[in-house]
Short mmCIF file of C-alpha atoms and ligand atoms in Angstrom, two decimals:
data_model
loop_
_atom_site.label_atom_id
_atom_site.label_comp_id
_atom_site.label_asym_id
_atom_site.label_seq_id
_atom_site.Cartn_x
_atom_site.Cartn_y
_atom_site.Cartn_z
CA MET R 1 -0.07 0.04 -0.12
CA GLN R 2 1.19 3.52 -0.80
CA ALA R 3 2.05 5.37 2.59
CA SER R 4 -0.64 8.14 2.79
CA GLY R 5 0.83 11.38 2.29
CA GLY R 6 3.87 10.00 0.76
CA ASP R 7 5.05 10.04 -2.94
CA LEU R 8 5.47 7.25 -5.18
CA LEU R 9 8.08 6.96 -7.63
CA VAL R 10 7.61 4.41 -10.49
CA ARG R 11 10.32 3.76 -13.05
CA GLY R 12 9.96 1.99 -16.31
CA GLN R 13 9.38 2.57 -19.94
CA VAL R 14 6.51 4.88 -19.92
CA LEU R 15 4.03 5.35 -22.87
CA HIS R 16 1.03 7.48 -23.17
CA PHE R 17 -1.00 9.59 -25.74
CA LEU R 18 -1.94 13.07 -25.62
CA ASP R 19 -4.07 12.97 -28.73
CA ASP R 20 -5.23 10.60 -31.45
CA PRO R 21 -2.51 9.82 -33.72
CA GLY R 22 -4.64 9.43 -36.53
CA GLU R 23 -4.50 7.15 -39.70
CA ALA R 24 -1.18 8.79 -40.48
CA GLU R 25 0.37 7.55 -37.06
CA ASP R 26 1.47 10.89 -35.98
CA ALA R 27 4.13 10.37 -33.32
CA ARG R 28 3.84 13.75 -31.78
CA SER R 29 0.61 12.67 -30.01
CA MET R 30 2.65 10.31 -28.05
CA GLY R 31 4.79 10.84 -24.84
CA TRP R 32 7.68 8.13 -24.83
CA PHE R 33 10.24 7.97 -22.26
CA GLU R 34 12.26 4.82 -22.47
CA ASP R 35 14.09 5.37 -19.26
CA GLY R 36 11.18 7.02 -17.75
CA ALA R 37 9.20 7.63 -14.39
CA LEU R 38 6.15 8.63 -12.78
CA LEU R 39 5.89 10.61 -9.69
CA ILE R 40 2.56 10.10 -8.05
CA HIS R 41 1.16 11.69 -5.03
CA ALA R 42 -2.13 10.83 -3.10
CA GLY R 43 -3.08 8.74 -6.12
CA ARG R 44 -2.55 11.38 -8.82
CA VAL R 45 0.09 11.99 -11.24
CA VAL R 46 2.61 14.73 -10.32
CA ALA R 47 4.80 14.16 -13.27
CA ALA R 48 5.70 11.74 -15.91
CA GLY R 49 8.69 12.06 -18.15
CA PRO R 50 12.20 10.97 -18.93
CA TRP R 51 13.94 10.22 -15.52
CA THR R 52 16.51 12.53 -15.96
CA GLN R 53 14.06 15.34 -16.23
CA LEU R 54 12.38 14.23 -13.00
CA GLU R 55 15.88 14.46 -11.23
CA ARG R 56 16.19 17.85 -12.54
CA GLU R 57 12.97 19.14 -11.70
CA PHE R 58 12.25 17.68 -8.19
CA PRO R 59 14.42 18.09 -5.12
CA ALA R 60 16.89 14.95 -4.66
CA GLN R 61 15.30 14.77 -1.15
CA ARG R 62 11.82 14.24 -2.25
CA LEU R 63 12.80 11.77 -4.83
CA ALA R 64 14.97 9.94 -2.37
CA GLN R 65 12.06 9.87 0.22
CA ALA R 66 9.52 8.56 -2.13
CA ARG R 67 8.54 5.01 -2.13
CA GLN R 68 10.26 3.57 -5.15
CA LEU R 69 8.88 0.91 -7.66
CA ASP R 70 11.18 -0.64 -10.20
CA TYR R 71 9.51 -1.64 -13.58
CA ARG R 72 12.45 -0.85 -15.57
CA ARG R 73 12.38 -2.98 -18.80
CA ARG R 74 8.72 -3.20 -18.52
CA LEU R 75 6.24 -1.02 -20.52
CA ILE R 76 4.02 1.30 -18.39
CA LEU R 77 0.66 2.43 -20.03
CA PRO R 78 -2.44 4.26 -18.53
CA GLY R 79 -4.78 1.94 -17.05
CA LEU R 80 -6.81 0.09 -20.03
CA VAL R 81 -10.65 1.29 -20.69
CA ASP R 82 -13.29 -1.05 -21.45
CA THR R 83 -16.07 0.96 -22.90
CA HIS R 84 -18.71 -1.71 -23.08
CA ILE R 85 -19.11 -4.85 -21.05
CA HIS R 86 -21.75 -7.07 -19.65
CA TYR R 87 -21.00 -8.34 -16.10
CA PRO R 88 -23.83 -10.72 -15.70
CA GLN R 89 -22.60 -12.41 -18.99
CA ALA R 90 -19.44 -13.71 -17.33
CA GLY R 91 -20.95 -17.24 -17.73
CA VAL R 92 -22.16 -17.18 -21.26
CA ILE R 93 -18.68 -16.35 -22.94
CA ALA R 94 -18.22 -18.80 -25.58
CA SER R 95 -21.71 -19.95 -25.93
CA PHE R 96 -22.16 -21.46 -29.50
CA GLY R 97 -24.85 -20.46 -31.88
CA ARG R 98 -26.05 -18.47 -34.58
CA GLN R 99 -26.53 -14.64 -34.42
CA LEU R 100 -27.47 -11.78 -31.91
CA LEU R 101 -31.31 -12.39 -31.47
CA ASP R 102 -31.16 -16.13 -30.93
CA TRP R 103 -27.91 -15.80 -28.70
CA LEU R 104 -29.87 -13.23 -26.44
CA GLY R 105 -32.84 -15.57 -26.24
CA ASP R 106 -30.99 -18.81 -25.79
CA TYR R 107 -28.27 -17.99 -23.46
CA THR R 108 -28.17 -14.20 -22.20
CA PHE R 109 -31.84 -13.65 -21.07
CA PRO R 110 -31.47 -17.00 -18.95
CA ALA R 111 -28.13 -16.02 -17.62
CA GLU R 112 -29.55 -12.91 -16.53
CA GLN R 113 -32.41 -14.24 -14.76
CA ALA R 114 -30.26 -15.94 -12.30
CA PHE R 115 -29.49 -12.42 -11.00
CA ALA R 116 -32.75 -12.22 -9.45
CA ASP R 117 -30.68 -13.48 -6.66
CA PRO R 118 -28.64 -10.69 -4.96
CA GLU R 119 -25.95 -13.32 -4.08
CA VAL R 120 -25.33 -14.57 -7.66
CA ALA R 121 -24.90 -10.79 -8.59
CA GLN R 122 -22.47 -10.11 -5.76
CA HIS R 123 -20.29 -13.29 -6.33
CA THR R 124 -20.21 -12.48 -10.19
CA ALA R 125 -19.45 -8.85 -9.67
CA ARG R 126 -16.17 -9.74 -7.51
CA PHE R 127 -15.22 -12.28 -10.05
CA VAL R 128 -15.41 -9.79 -13.16
CA LEU R 129 -13.57 -7.07 -11.21
CA GLY R 130 -10.89 -9.43 -10.55
CA ARG R 131 -10.74 -10.46 -14.16
CA LEU R 132 -10.68 -6.89 -15.30
CA LEU R 133 -7.72 -6.13 -12.90
CA ALA R 134 -5.73 -9.21 -14.15
CA HIS R 135 -6.25 -7.91 -17.86
CA GLY R 136 -5.00 -4.35 -17.05
CA THR R 137 -8.35 -2.92 -17.07
CA THR R 138 -8.85 -0.03 -14.76
CA THR R 139 -12.12 1.85 -16.08
CA ALA R 140 -15.12 0.01 -17.49
CA SER R 141 -18.58 1.12 -18.60
CA VAL R 142 -20.75 -1.75 -17.44
CA PHE R 143 -24.27 -3.33 -18.02
CA ALA R 144 -25.80 -4.75 -15.05
CA THR R 145 -29.22 -6.62 -15.35
CA VAL R 146 -32.79 -5.45 -14.94
CA HIS R 147 -32.60 -5.93 -11.30
CA ALA R 148 -31.61 -2.85 -9.30
CA HIS R 149 -29.66 -4.86 -6.84
CA SER R 150 -27.23 -5.95 -9.57
CA VAL R 151 -26.20 -2.52 -9.84
CA ASP R 152 -25.79 -2.20 -6.01
CA ALA R 153 -23.98 -5.41 -6.19
CA TRP R 154 -21.34 -3.91 -9.06
CA PHE R 155 -20.97 -0.47 -7.43
CA GLY R 156 -20.46 -2.06 -4.08
CA ALA R 157 -17.58 -4.50 -5.36
CA ALA R 158 -16.07 -1.80 -7.62
CA GLN R 159 -15.58 0.57 -4.89
CA ALA R 160 -13.77 -2.03 -2.96
CA ALA R 161 -11.48 -2.97 -6.03
CA GLY R 162 -10.95 0.77 -6.76
CA VAL R 163 -12.06 0.47 -10.29
CA ARG R 164 -13.34 3.47 -12.05
CA THR R 165 -16.72 2.50 -13.33
CA LEU R 166 -19.96 3.55 -14.88
CA CYS R 167 -22.79 1.12 -14.64
CA GLY R 168 -26.86 1.20 -14.80
CA LYS R 169 -29.64 -1.12 -14.49
CA VAL R 170 -30.86 -2.43 -17.69
CA LEU R 171 -34.11 -0.81 -18.72
CA MET R 172 -36.19 -3.43 -20.56
CA ASP R 173 -40.03 -3.43 -20.75
CA ARG R 174 -40.79 -5.29 -23.75
CA ASN R 175 -39.74 -8.23 -26.03
CA CYS R 176 -37.98 -10.24 -23.08
CA PRO R 177 -38.96 -12.97 -20.59
CA PRO R 178 -41.40 -11.65 -18.02
CA ALA R 179 -39.02 -12.36 -15.23
CA LEU R 180 -36.93 -9.69 -16.66
CA ALA R 181 -39.31 -6.89 -17.53
CA ASP R 182 -39.63 -3.90 -15.71
CA THR R 183 -42.05 -1.21 -16.69
CA ALA R 184 -41.54 2.59 -17.99
CA GLN R 185 -42.58 3.71 -14.61
CA SER R 186 -40.61 1.39 -12.30
CA GLY R 187 -37.52 1.45 -14.32
CA ALA R 188 -37.40 5.34 -14.14
CA GLN R 189 -38.15 5.16 -10.39
CA GLU R 190 -35.25 2.47 -9.66
CA SER R 191 -32.93 4.20 -11.85
CA ALA R 192 -33.48 7.50 -10.03
CA ALA R 193 -33.06 5.80 -6.71
CA LEU R 194 -29.74 4.25 -7.99
CA ILE R 195 -28.66 7.56 -9.13
CA ALA R 196 -29.12 9.03 -5.81
CA ARG R 197 -27.29 6.16 -4.09
CA TRP R 198 -24.39 6.02 -6.14
CA HIS R 199 -23.71 8.48 -8.85
CA GLY R 200 -20.55 10.63 -8.32
CA GLN R 201 -19.60 8.34 -5.12
CA GLY R 202 -15.72 8.34 -5.64
CA ARG R 203 -15.06 6.91 -8.86
CA LEU R 204 -18.52 5.48 -9.51
CA GLY R 205 -20.89 7.18 -12.06
CA TYR R 206 -24.41 6.34 -13.11
CA SER R 207 -25.00 5.43 -16.87
CA LEU R 208 -28.70 5.15 -17.94
CA THR R 209 -29.05 1.77 -19.60
CA PRO R 210 -31.88 1.09 -21.96
CA ARG R 211 -30.90 -2.30 -23.54
CA PHE R 212 -31.71 -1.39 -27.12
CA ALA R 213 -34.60 0.03 -28.61
CA ALA R 214 -36.37 -3.31 -29.41
CA THR R 215 -36.74 -3.98 -25.76
CA SER R 216 -38.06 -0.71 -24.53
CA THR R 217 -41.47 0.83 -25.46
CA ALA R 218 -41.67 4.39 -26.65
CA GLU R 219 -42.94 5.42 -23.24
CA GLN R 220 -39.67 3.85 -21.51
CA LEU R 221 -37.50 5.50 -23.94
CA GLU R 222 -39.07 8.65 -23.36
CA ALA R 223 -38.79 8.56 -19.57
CA CYS R 224 -35.29 7.64 -19.99
CA GLY R 225 -34.53 10.57 -22.24
CA GLU R 226 -36.26 12.71 -19.57
CA LEU R 227 -33.82 11.35 -16.85
CA PHE R 228 -31.14 12.01 -19.27
CA ALA R 229 -31.85 15.65 -19.67
CA SER R 230 -32.71 15.95 -15.98
CA ARG R 231 -29.09 16.53 -14.99
CA ALA R 232 -25.96 17.24 -16.99
CA ASP R 233 -23.66 14.73 -15.75
CA LEU R 234 -25.46 11.51 -16.18
CA HIS R 235 -24.19 8.91 -18.60
CA LEU R 236 -26.18 6.72 -21.13
CA GLN R 237 -25.35 3.33 -22.55
CA SER R 238 -27.09 1.15 -25.13
CA HIS R 239 -26.72 -0.89 -28.38
CA LEU R 240 -27.06 0.21 -32.00
CA ALA R 241 -26.90 -1.17 -35.31
CA GLU R 242 -25.27 -4.35 -34.54
CA ASN R 243 -26.79 -6.93 -36.74
CA PRO R 244 -28.97 -6.84 -39.93
CA GLN R 245 -32.21 -8.89 -38.16
CA GLU R 246 -31.93 -6.40 -35.40
CA ILE R 247 -32.05 -3.57 -37.50
CA ALA R 248 -35.04 -4.75 -39.64
CA TRP R 249 -36.97 -5.44 -36.49
CA ILE R 250 -36.25 -2.01 -35.09
CA ARG R 251 -37.64 -0.74 -38.58
CA LYS R 252 -40.67 -2.71 -37.83
CA LEU R 253 -41.30 -1.37 -34.39
CA PHE R 254 -40.35 2.26 -35.24
CA PRO R 255 -41.62 2.72 -38.75
CA ARG R 256 -41.76 6.50 -38.63
CA GLU R 257 -38.14 6.91 -37.94
CA ARG R 258 -35.55 7.45 -40.81
CA SER R 259 -32.99 5.06 -39.23
CA TYR R 260 -32.30 3.33 -35.89
CA THR R 261 -30.02 6.08 -34.87
CA ALA R 262 -33.07 8.42 -35.49
CA VAL R 263 -34.97 6.38 -32.97
CA TYR R 264 -32.60 7.39 -30.28
CA GLU R 265 -32.57 10.79 -31.23
CA ARG R 266 -36.29 11.15 -31.13
CA PHE R 267 -36.16 10.29 -27.57
CA GLY R 268 -33.34 12.52 -26.65
CA LEU R 269 -30.92 9.68 -26.08
CA LEU R 270 -28.05 11.07 -28.11
CA GLY R 271 -25.34 13.52 -26.79
CA PRO R 272 -22.17 13.90 -24.71
CA ARG R 273 -21.75 11.05 -22.10
CA ALA R 274 -23.83 8.85 -24.36
CA ILE R 275 -22.29 5.61 -25.79
CA TYR R 276 -23.57 2.98 -28.06
CA GLY R 277 -22.12 -0.46 -28.46
CA HIS R 278 -21.44 -1.54 -31.93
CA CYS R 279 -22.65 1.13 -34.45
CA ILE R 280 -21.51 -1.03 -37.40
CA HIS R 281 -24.47 -0.67 -39.98
CA LEU R 282 -24.62 2.99 -40.19
CA ASP R 283 -24.99 5.36 -43.13
CA GLU R 284 -23.27 8.77 -43.53
CA ALA R 285 -26.37 10.55 -41.95
CA ASP R 286 -26.35 8.40 -39.00
CA ARG R 287 -22.56 8.89 -38.21
CA GLN R 288 -23.07 12.76 -38.80
CA LEU R 289 -25.74 12.86 -36.31
CA LEU R 290 -23.59 10.83 -33.74
CA ALA R 291 -20.75 12.98 -34.37
CA GLN R 292 -22.64 16.22 -34.27
CA THR R 293 -24.37 15.28 -30.88
CA GLY R 294 -21.19 14.09 -29.36
CA THR R 295 -22.41 10.52 -29.28
CA ALA R 296 -19.68 7.92 -28.78
CA ALA R 297 -19.55 4.37 -30.45
CA ALA R 298 -18.01 1.45 -28.34
CA PHE R 299 -16.01 -0.79 -31.00
CA CYS R 300 -16.56 -4.21 -29.94
CA PRO R 301 -14.50 -6.25 -32.74
CA SER R 302 -14.18 -9.70 -30.66
CA SER R 303 -18.01 -9.85 -30.13
CA ASN R 304 -18.72 -8.67 -33.65
CA LEU R 305 -16.57 -11.30 -35.05
CA PHE R 306 -17.98 -14.03 -32.70
CA LEU R 307 -21.59 -13.16 -33.31
CA GLY R 308 -21.14 -12.69 -37.16
CA SER R 309 -22.44 -9.01 -36.68
CA GLY R 310 -20.20 -7.34 -39.10
CA PHE R 311 -17.13 -4.98 -39.30
CA PHE R 312 -17.18 -1.65 -37.75
CA ASP R 313 -15.48 1.10 -39.79
CA HIS R 314 -13.28 2.66 -37.10
CA ALA R 315 -11.32 4.97 -39.47
CA GLU R 316 -14.53 6.16 -41.32
CA SER R 317 -16.26 6.71 -38.06
CA VAL R 318 -13.50 8.83 -36.61
CA ARG R 319 -12.96 10.67 -39.94
CA GLN R 320 -16.59 11.79 -39.71
CA GLY R 321 -15.96 13.10 -36.37
CA MET R 322 -17.36 10.42 -33.93
CA ARG R 323 -15.78 9.45 -30.60
CA VAL R 324 -14.66 5.79 -30.40
CA GLY R 325 -13.71 3.79 -27.51
CA LEU R 326 -12.49 -0.14 -27.40
CA ALA R 327 -14.78 -2.79 -25.87
CA THR R 328 -14.72 -6.30 -25.21
CA ASP R 329 -18.76 -6.66 -24.88
CA VAL R 330 -18.14 -9.89 -22.82
CA GLY R 331 -20.19 -12.11 -23.01
CA GLY R 332 -20.77 -11.46 -26.79
CA GLY R 333 -16.93 -10.85 -26.80
CA THR R 334 -14.65 -13.76 -25.99
CA SER R 335 -12.02 -12.20 -23.93
CA TYR R 336 -11.52 -9.68 -21.13
CA SER R 337 -8.18 -8.66 -22.46
CA LEU R 338 -8.37 -5.29 -24.34
CA ILE R 339 -4.76 -6.48 -25.84
CA ARG R 340 -6.43 -9.28 -27.57
CA THR R 341 -9.38 -7.22 -28.50
CA LEU R 342 -6.90 -4.73 -30.15
CA ALA R 343 -5.76 -7.64 -32.48
CA GLU R 344 -9.06 -8.21 -33.32
CA ALA R 345 -9.78 -4.39 -34.01
CA TYR R 346 -6.78 -4.63 -36.59
CA ARG R 347 -8.23 -7.52 -38.17
CA VAL R 348 -11.53 -5.72 -38.54
CA SER R 349 -9.77 -2.69 -39.90
CA GLN R 350 -8.16 -4.53 -42.59
CA THR R 351 -11.64 -5.76 -44.14
CA HIS R 352 -11.81 -1.92 -44.66
CA GLN R 353 -8.38 -1.85 -46.17
CA ARG R 354 -7.50 0.94 -43.64
CA PRO R 355 -5.29 -0.96 -41.26
CA LEU R 356 -5.32 0.46 -37.62
CA GLY R 357 -1.77 1.33 -36.57
CA ALA R 358 0.03 0.34 -33.54
CA LEU R 359 0.10 3.86 -32.01
CA ARG R 360 -3.67 4.63 -32.87
CA ALA R 361 -4.61 1.26 -31.32
CA TRP R 362 -2.87 1.89 -27.94
CA TYR R 363 -4.39 5.50 -27.86
CA LEU R 364 -7.82 3.71 -28.62
CA ALA R 365 -7.26 1.52 -25.60
CA THR R 366 -6.33 4.39 -23.33
CA LEU R 367 -7.02 8.10 -23.87
CA GLY R 368 -9.52 7.24 -26.93
CA GLY R 369 -11.74 5.20 -24.36
CA ALA R 370 -11.45 7.92 -21.78
CA ARG R 371 -12.77 10.24 -24.27
CA ALA R 372 -15.43 8.11 -25.52
CA LEU R 373 -16.61 7.86 -22.02
CA TYR R 374 -16.18 11.66 -21.33
CA LEU R 375 -13.96 10.59 -18.34
CA ASP R 376 -10.72 12.14 -19.85
CA GLN R 377 -10.60 14.87 -17.22
CA HIS R 378 -9.83 12.15 -15.01
CA ILE R 379 -8.18 9.36 -16.55
CA GLY R 380 -6.73 8.15 -19.88
CA ASN R 381 -3.03 9.56 -19.84
CA PHE R 382 -0.46 10.63 -17.36
CA ALA R 383 -1.07 14.30 -17.52
CA PRO R 384 -0.42 15.95 -14.27
CA GLY R 385 -3.34 15.85 -11.75
CA LYS R 386 -4.93 12.72 -13.63
CA GLU R 387 -5.71 9.63 -11.58
CA ALA R 388 -2.69 7.41 -11.52
CA ASP R 389 -4.24 4.14 -13.00
CA PHE R 390 -1.53 2.32 -14.79
CA VAL R 391 -0.70 -1.24 -16.29
CA VAL R 392 2.68 -2.74 -16.48
CA LEU R 393 3.33 -4.96 -19.41
CA ASP R 394 5.93 -7.52 -20.12
CA TRP R 395 6.93 -7.42 -23.77
CA THR R 396 8.18 -10.99 -23.63
CA PRO R 397 6.02 -13.19 -21.64
CA THR R 398 6.78 -16.10 -24.27
CA GLN R 399 9.57 -17.24 -26.06
CA GLU R 400 7.59 -16.46 -29.39
CA MET R 401 7.41 -12.97 -28.40
CA ASP R 402 11.04 -12.64 -27.28
CA TRP R 403 12.33 -14.10 -30.50
CA ARG R 404 10.00 -11.49 -32.33
CA MET R 405 10.74 -8.49 -30.33
CA MET R 406 14.59 -9.11 -30.55
CA ARG R 407 13.94 -8.57 -34.22
CA ALA R 408 11.88 -5.42 -34.20
CA LYS R 409 13.64 -2.34 -35.45
CA SER R 410 11.52 0.41 -33.85
CA LEU R 411 9.13 1.23 -31.02
CA THR R 412 6.08 1.18 -33.44
CA GLU R 413 7.13 -2.31 -34.48
CA ARG R 414 7.42 -3.49 -31.11
CA LEU R 415 4.02 -1.97 -30.01
CA PHE R 416 2.56 -3.62 -33.18
CA ALA R 417 3.79 -6.96 -32.43
CA LEU R 418 2.85 -6.69 -28.76
CA LEU R 419 -0.82 -6.00 -29.55
CA ILE R 420 -1.02 -8.86 -32.19
CA LEU R 421 0.94 -11.44 -30.12
CA GLY R 422 0.20 -10.24 -26.55
CA ASP R 423 -2.72 -10.92 -23.98
CA GLU R 424 -3.17 -11.18 -20.27
CA ARG R 425 0.12 -12.99 -19.83
CA CYS R 426 1.90 -9.59 -20.56
CA VAL R 427 0.22 -8.07 -17.65
CA VAL R 428 2.79 -7.86 -14.74
CA ALA R 429 0.85 -5.57 -12.50
CA THR R 430 -2.27 -3.28 -12.40
CA HIS R 431 -2.16 -0.11 -10.47
CA ILE R 432 -5.18 1.95 -9.25
CA LEU R 433 -4.36 5.46 -7.93
CA GLY R 434 -0.75 4.30 -7.50
CA GLU R 435 -1.67 1.18 -5.56
CA ALA R 436 -0.96 -2.41 -6.98
CA ARG R 437 -4.34 -4.07 -7.10
CA PHE R 438 -3.02 -7.00 -9.34
CA LEU R 439 0.34 -8.57 -9.28
CA ARG R 440 1.21 -11.43 -11.67
CA ALA R 441 2.20 -14.64 -9.80
N1 GUN Q 1 -28.29 -6.14 -27.86
C1 GUN Q 1 -28.94 -6.05 -26.91
N2 GUN Q 1 -28.58 -6.47 -25.89
C2 GUN Q 1 -27.35 -7.16 -26.28
C3 GUN Q 1 -26.31 -7.88 -25.43
O1 GUN Q 1 -26.43 -8.17 -24.23
N3 GUN Q 1 -25.38 -8.16 -26.18
C4 GUN Q 1 -24.95 -7.66 -27.34
N4 GUN Q 1 -23.84 -7.98 -27.95
N5 GUN Q 1 -25.91 -7.02 -28.23
C5 GUN Q 1 -27.17 -6.69 -27.51
ZN1 ZN Q 2 -23.42 -5.31 -25.30
#
């Protein structure tokens, strides 16, 4: 544990981003300190830079008295940001079968019904938080179930783990098993009570969570929009344009709207702090609407490949001005690892002939995610004053990676090989507000 009041000095190969490197991979958006250091006080970054610069900037006595952590030869990145994950779906990862709508009915809804038992929720929340930390994730935007106590379980466990998180009770008042249905009124009331109980407590924030337009009546979406407009600091998360059958269904349910995106617009569900999972099958007008309203997309490549949903166009979405974060989407996604997810993102980007570069990829998993969630005033890089969440990575946890890294000629090449070959075996330590919350055995 970090001594309260004391400084923490962390040495290692420090990498963070100040902006999106873009398709051109502009290295000026990156801070790279091969012999680097982080000076942390009370859980926040005081300074990040080359060790020799910190030695010049800070009195020798202050540095000597700081608690020291030596991660030299390791890569230190800001904690990874998972912008869309369903904690109740931990038990349905890797369930075989068909596409989104069948998968929801066959596996997901039955699994979520088990969360009627608060103990199942608490046990699962602790498990998933442990997995996030073991995979280097320090911030996550999380779907609970329709049960209000599933949000209590998540926030309670997240508070104990120190993880920064957004979460909300799923709103769902039609087209689902009766045991999982709320009503427009009960959903809004329970959300309001959860907001009062949790929103803004430490690192916890409430995200209104209508599952998707197919499982909410117009009345429920309207009530959700009213809540979203009722205060300027609430978040919102849902799903959009994931799968062709889903989109056809939305067209039937909301025949008057120009598009699926327009349905959410009609109910006031777009805007800053709103983020939608998938956003695959959109046209230019939809992307413009998302960009102009400040609505973000959560790019979920492993889920999209697993469920056969399609190929999100990251480069085009960003070019049109959208905010985009990276997401595992467990249990549609097949891993908690945002490193593995980056490799999938790269493969998806290749289907558009606009390959995701290494710098842009690591930006996406850190500051890009923080910006997509509108949390970049707190997290995402090592700017002074930000919360000192970081992950320490081993470049060479396997012989194959060692062999490859020895032949890499540049930092970019190493960073690319790391995201393609790397996974949770790379995670040496995960620190939250300076403190180690996961250490590799
Ligand atoms: N659309 C509506 N609900 C879900 C869900 O739980 N997972 C995914 N991937 N898509 C959804
Ligand atoms: Zn999802």
